[in-house]
């Protein structure tokens, strides 16, 4: 029975070491997944920060667009008022003409420039718009030339031209700011896309970390169970060995006692005792 228990203990000890080794491997794997998760979470935060920075830049560029548009519109309104005065003078003092007034021509140019800025156009369509704008500007120059000899109208015309020139410069800045806003918007969208991708990868690494950690915990519990079994075996085996040893001692003591009694009878019969005989009697407590 004792040998059988010893063999079982060896088997449990082997299982214990296997569970311990497996636990350590799984803990190492969990640590790897945790590092990957933390690294990916760091990347996600960087992408989100970059996206937010470009969002702020986009919003600032859009504010510039609205501000510049308002400034441009104010200048165009002032210029239109002057051109309206010029058109009235033309109607009152000039020959009857079927041509549209300068104010209307400028409004048409404004509409075409807005379409060019806000609509997605083919190259052919954009070329058509540019050519149409140039035609309208040519008509404006032709009509303006008619009033160059009138000093009062000439002053108004020059002032209106200056306002239009400043408004045109602002329009270019509007376009630049709008393009810049779109650029920042595209970068922001791309950063958020990358953030979503790295966040998904981080979630996957975290899932693997949890699975490895749970498996490691299971192996650890099995290791703990084996260790308890080993302690239980040690108690039983230790008890059996102690009992076996005690039984052996008892048998030896009985054998010594029996031998000593024989020597003692011989002594009583008058035989002489040797030193070994005396020691034997002492061990058996007969002396």
Coordinates of C-alpha atoms in Angstrom, one line a residue:
X1 CA 0.0 0.0 0.0
X2 CA 2.8 2.3 0.9
X3 CA 4.5 1.8 -2.5
X4 CA 1.2 2.4 -4.3
X5 CA 0.8 5.7 -2.5
X6 CA 4.3 6.7 -3.4
X7 CA 3.7 6.0 -7.1
X8 CA 0.5 8.0 -7.0
X9 CA 2.3 10.9 -5.3
X10 CA 4.9 10.8 -8.2
X11 CA 2.1 11.0 -10.7
X12 CA 0.4 14.0 -9.0
X13 CA 3.8 15.7 -8.7
X14 CA 4.3 15.3 -12.4
X15 CA 0.9 16.8 -13.1
X16 CA 1.7 19.6 -10.7
X17 CA 4.8 20.5 -12.6
X18 CA 2.9 20.4 -15.9
X19 CA 0.2 22.7 -14.6
X20 CA 2.8 25.1 -13.2
X21 CA 4.7 25.2 -16.5
X22 CA 1.5 25.7 -18.5
X23 CA 0.4 28.4 -16.0
X24 CA 3.7 30.3 -16.5
X25 CA 3.5 30.0 -20.3
X26 CA -0.1 31.4 -20.3
X27 CA 0.9 34.2 -17.9
X28 CA 3.8 35.1 -20.3
X29 CA 1.3 35.0 -23.2
X30 CA -1.1 37.2 -21.3
X31 CA 1.6 39.7 -20.6
X32 CA 2.5 39.8 -24.3
X33 CA -1.2 40.5 -25.2
X34 CA -1.3 43.2 -22.5
X35 CA 1.7 44.9 -23.9
X36 CA 0.2 44.8 -27.4
X37 CA -3.1 46.2 -26.1
X38 CA -1.4 49.0 -24.2
X39 CA 0.7 49.9 -27.3
X40 CA -2.4 49.9 -29.5
X41 CA -4.3 52.0 -27.0
X42 CA -1.4 54.5 -27.0
X43 CA -1.6 54.6 -30.8
X44 CA -5.3 55.2 -30.6
X45 CA -4.9 58.1 -28.2
X46 CA -2.3 59.6 -30.6
X47 CA -4.6 59.3 -33.6
X48 CA -7.5 60.8 -31.7
X49 CA -5.3 63.7 -30.5
X50 CA -4.1 64.3 -34.1
X51 CA -7.7 64.1 -35.3
X52 CA -8.8 66.6 -32.7
X53 CA -5.9 69.0 -33.6
X54 CA -6.9 68.9 -37.3
X55 CA -10.6 69.3 -36.3
X56 CA -9.7 72.5 -34.5
X57 CA -7.7 73.7 -37.5
X58 CA -10.6 72.8 -39.8
X59 CA -13.0 74.7 -37.6
X60 CA -10.7 77.7 -37.5
X61 CA -10.3 77.6 -41.3
X62 CA -14.1 77.4 -41.7
X63 CA -14.4 80.5 -39.4
X64 CA -12.0 82.3 -41.8
X65 CA -14.2 81.2 -44.7
X66 CA -17.3 82.7 -43.1
X67 CA -15.5 85.9 -42.0
X68 CA -14.0 86.4 -45.4
X69 CA -17.2 85.7 -47.2
X70 CA -19.0 88.3 -45.0
X71 CA -16.3 90.9 -45.8
X72 CA -16.4 90.0 -49.5
X73 CA -20.2 90.3 -49.6
X74 CA -20.1 93.7 -47.9
X75 CA -17.6 95.0 -50.5
X76 CA -19.7 93.5 -53.4
X77 CA -22.8 95.2 -52.0
X78 CA -21.0 98.5 -51.9
X79 CA -19.7 97.9 -55.4
X80 CA -23.2 96.9 -56.6
X81 CA -24.7 100.1 -55.2
X82 CA -22.2 102.1 -57.2
X83 CA -22.7 100.1 -60.4
X84 CA -26.5 100.6 -59.9
X85 CA -25.9 104.3 -59.9
X86 CA -23.9 103.9 -63.1
X87 CA -26.6 101.9 -64.7
X88 CA -29.2 104.5 -63.8
X89 CA -27.0 107.2 -65.4
X90 CA -26.6 105.0 -68.4
X91 CA -30.4 104.7 -68.8
X92 CA -30.9 108.4 -68.3
X93 CA -28.1 109.7 -70.5
X94 CA -27.0 106.9 -72.8
X95 CA -28.5 105.2 -75.8
X96 CA -31.1 102.5 -75.3
X97 CA -29.2 99.1 -75.0
X98 CA -30.4 95.6 -74.8
X99 CA -27.2 94.7 -72.8
X100 CA -27.6 93.8 -69.1
X101 CA -26.4 96.4 -66.6
X102 CA -23.0 96.2 -65.0
X103 CA -24.6 95.3 -61.6
X104 CA -26.4 92.4 -63.1
X105 CA -23.3 91.2 -64.9
X106 CA -21.3 91.3 -61.7
X107 CA -24.1 89.3 -59.9
X108 CA -23.9 86.7 -62.7
X109 CA -20.2 86.5 -62.2
X110 CA -20.6 86.1 -58.4
X111 CA -23.0 83.2 -59.0
X112 CA -20.7 81.5 -61.5
X113 CA -17.7 81.9 -59.1
X114 CA -19.8 80.5 -56.2
X115 CA -20.7 77.5 -58.4
X116 CA -17.1 77.0 -59.3
X117 CA -16.2 77.0 -55.6
X118 CA -18.9 74.9 -54.1
X119 CA -19.9 72.4 -56.8
X120 CA -18.0 69.3 -58.0
X121 CA -17.4 70.0 -61.7
X122 CA -15.8 68.2 -64.6
X123 CA -12.8 69.8 -66.2
X124 CA -15.0 70.6 -69.3
X125 CA -17.7 72.2 -67.2
X126 CA -15.2 74.3 -65.2
X127 CA -13.6 75.5 -68.4
X128 CA -17.0 76.6 -69.6
X129 CA -17.6 78.6 -66.4
X130 CA -14.2 80.2 -66.6
X131 CA -14.8 81.2 -70.3
X132 CA -18.3 82.6 -69.4
X133 CA -16.8 84.7 -66.5
X134 CA -14.3 86.1 -68.9
X135 CA -17.0 87.0 -71.4
X136 CA -19.0 88.8 -68.7
X137 CA -16.0 90.7 -67.6
X138 CA -15.3 91.7 -71.2
X139 CA -18.9 93.1 -71.4
X140 CA -18.3 95.0 -68.1
X141 CA -15.1 96.5 -69.5
X142 CA -16.9 97.6 -72.7
X143 CA -19.7 99.3 -70.7
X144 CA -17.2 100.9 -68.3
X145 CA -15.3 102.4 -71.2
X146 CA -18.4 104.3 -72.2
X147 CA -18.3 106.3 -69.0
X148 CA -14.6 107.1 -68.8
X149 CA -15.2 110.7 -70.2
X150 CA -17.7 111.5 -67.4
X151 CA -15.7 112.6 -64.3
X152 CA -18.3 111.9 -61.7
X153 CA -19.1 108.5 -63.2
X154 CA -15.4 107.8 -63.7
X155 CA -14.8 108.3 -59.9
X156 CA -17.7 106.0 -59.0
X157 CA -16.5 103.5 -61.6
X158 CA -13.0 103.5 -60.2
X159 CA -14.2 103.2 -56.6
X160 CA -16.5 100.3 -57.7
X161 CA -13.6 98.7 -59.5
X162 CA -11.4 99.0 -56.4
X163 CA -14.1 97.4 -54.2
X164 CA -14.5 94.6 -56.8
X165 CA -10.7 94.1 -56.8
X166 CA -10.6 93.8 -53.0
X167 CA -13.6 91.5 -53.0
X168 CA -12.0 89.4 -55.7
X169 CA -8.9 89.1 -53.5
X170 CA -11.0 88.1 -50.6
X171 CA -12.8 85.6 -52.8
X172 CA -9.4 84.0 -53.5
X173 CA -8.7 83.9 -49.8
X174 CA -12.1 82.3 -49.3
X175 CA -11.1 79.6 -51.8
X176 CA -7.8 79.0 -50.1
X177 CA -9.3 78.8 -46.6
X178 CA -12.0 76.4 -47.9
X179 CA -9.4 74.2 -49.5
X180 CA -7.4 74.3 -46.3
X181 CA -10.5 73.4 -44.2
X182 CA -11.1 70.5 -46.6
X183 CA -7.5 69.4 -46.2
X184 CA -7.7 69.4 -42.4
X185 CA -11.1 67.6 -42.6
X186 CA -9.7 64.8 -44.7
X187 CA -6.7 64.4 -42.3
X188 CA -9.2 64.4 -39.4
X189 CA -11.3 61.7 -41.0
X190 CA -8.2 59.6 -41.8
X191 CA -7.0 59.9 -38.2
X192 CA -10.3 58.8 -36.8
X193 CA -10.3 55.9 -39.3
X194 CA -6.9 54.8 -38.0
X195 CA -8.0 55.3 -34.4
X196 CA -11.0 53.0 -35.0
X197 CA -8.7 50.4 -36.6
X198 CA -6.2 50.5 -33.7
X199 CA -9.0 50.5 -31.1
X200 CA -10.4 47.3 -32.7
X201 CA -7.0 45.7 -32.6
X202 CA -6.6 46.8 -29.0
X203 CA -9.9 45.3 -28.1
X204 CA -8.9 42.0 -29.8
X205 CA -5.6 41.9 -27.9
X206 CA -7.5 42.6 -24.7
X207 CA -9.9 39.7 -25.5
X208 CA -6.9 37.4 -26.0
X209 CA -5.3 38.7 -22.8
X210 CA -8.4 37.9 -20.8
X211 CA -8.7 34.4 -22.3
X212 CA -5.0 33.7 -21.6
X213 CA -5.3 35.1 -18.1
X214 CA -8.4 32.9 -17.4
X215 CA -6.7 29.8 -18.7
X216 CA -3.6 30.7 -16.6
X217 CA -5.9 31.0 -13.5
X218 CA -7.4 27.6 -14.3
X219 CA -3.9 26.0 -14.5
X220 CA -2.9 27.7 -11.3
X221 CA -6.0 26.3 -9.5
X222 CA -5.1 22.8 -10.8
X223 CA -1.5 23.4 -9.6
X224 CA -2.8 24.4 -6.2
X225 CA -5.1 21.3 -6.1
X226 CA -2.1 19.0 -7.0
X227 CA 0.0 20.7 -4.2
X228 CA -2.8 19.9 -1.7
X229 CA -3.0 16.3 -2.9
X230 CA 0.8 16.0 -2.5
X231 CA 0.6 17.3 1.1
X232 CA -2.2 14.8 1.8
X233 CA -0.1 12.0 0.4
X234 CA 2.9 13.2 2.5
X235 CA 0.8 13.0 5.6
X236 CA -0.5 9.5 4.9
X237 CA 2.9 8.2 3.6
X238 CA 4.6 9.8 6.7
X239 CA 2.1 8.1 9.0
X240 CA 2.5 4.8 7.4
X241 CA 6.3 5.0 7.5
X242 CA 6.2 6.0 11.1
X243 CA 3.8 3.1 11.9
X244 CA 6.0 0.6 9.9
X245 CA 9.1 1.8 11.8
X246 CA 7.4 1.5 15.1
X247 CA 6.2 -2.0 14.3
X248 CA 9.8 -2.9 13.3
X249 CA 11.2 -1.5 16.6
X250 CA 8.6 -3.5 18.6
X251 CA 9.5 -6.7 16.8
X252 CA 13.2 -6.1 17.5
X253 CA 12.4 -5.3 21.1
X254 CA 10.5 -8.6 21.5
X255 CA 13.3 -10.5 19.9
X256 CA 15.9 -8.9 22.3
X257 CA 13.6 -9.6 25.3
X258 CA 13.3 -13.2 24.3
X259 CA 17.0 -13.7 23.8
X260 CA 17.7 -11.9 27.1
X261 CA 15.3 -14.1 29.0
X262 CA 17.2 -17.2 27.7
X263 CA 20.5 -15.7 28.8
X264 CA 19.0 -14.8 32.2
X265 CA 17.8 -18.4 32.7
X266 CA 21.3 -19.6 31.8
X267 CA 22.7 -17.2 34.3
X268 CA 20.4 -18.5 37.0
X269 CA 21.5 -22.0 36.2
X270 CA 25.0 -20.9 37.1
X271 CA 26.5 -20.2 33.7
X272 CA 28.9 -17.3 33.5
X273 CA 27.9 -14.2 31.6
X274 CA 29.9 -12.5 28.9
X275 CA 30.1 -8.8 28.4
X276 CA 27.7 -9.1 25.4
X277 CA 25.3 -11.1 27.6
X278 CA 25.4 -8.4 30.3
X279 CA 24.7 -5.7 27.6
X280 CA 21.8 -7.7 26.3
X281 CA 20.3 -8.1 29.7
X282 CA 20.6 -4.3 30.2
X283 CA 18.9 -3.6 26.9
X284 CA 16.1 -5.9 28.0
X285 CA 16.0 -4.2 31.4
X286 CA 16.6 -7.5 33.2
X287 CA 19.6 -6.0 35.1

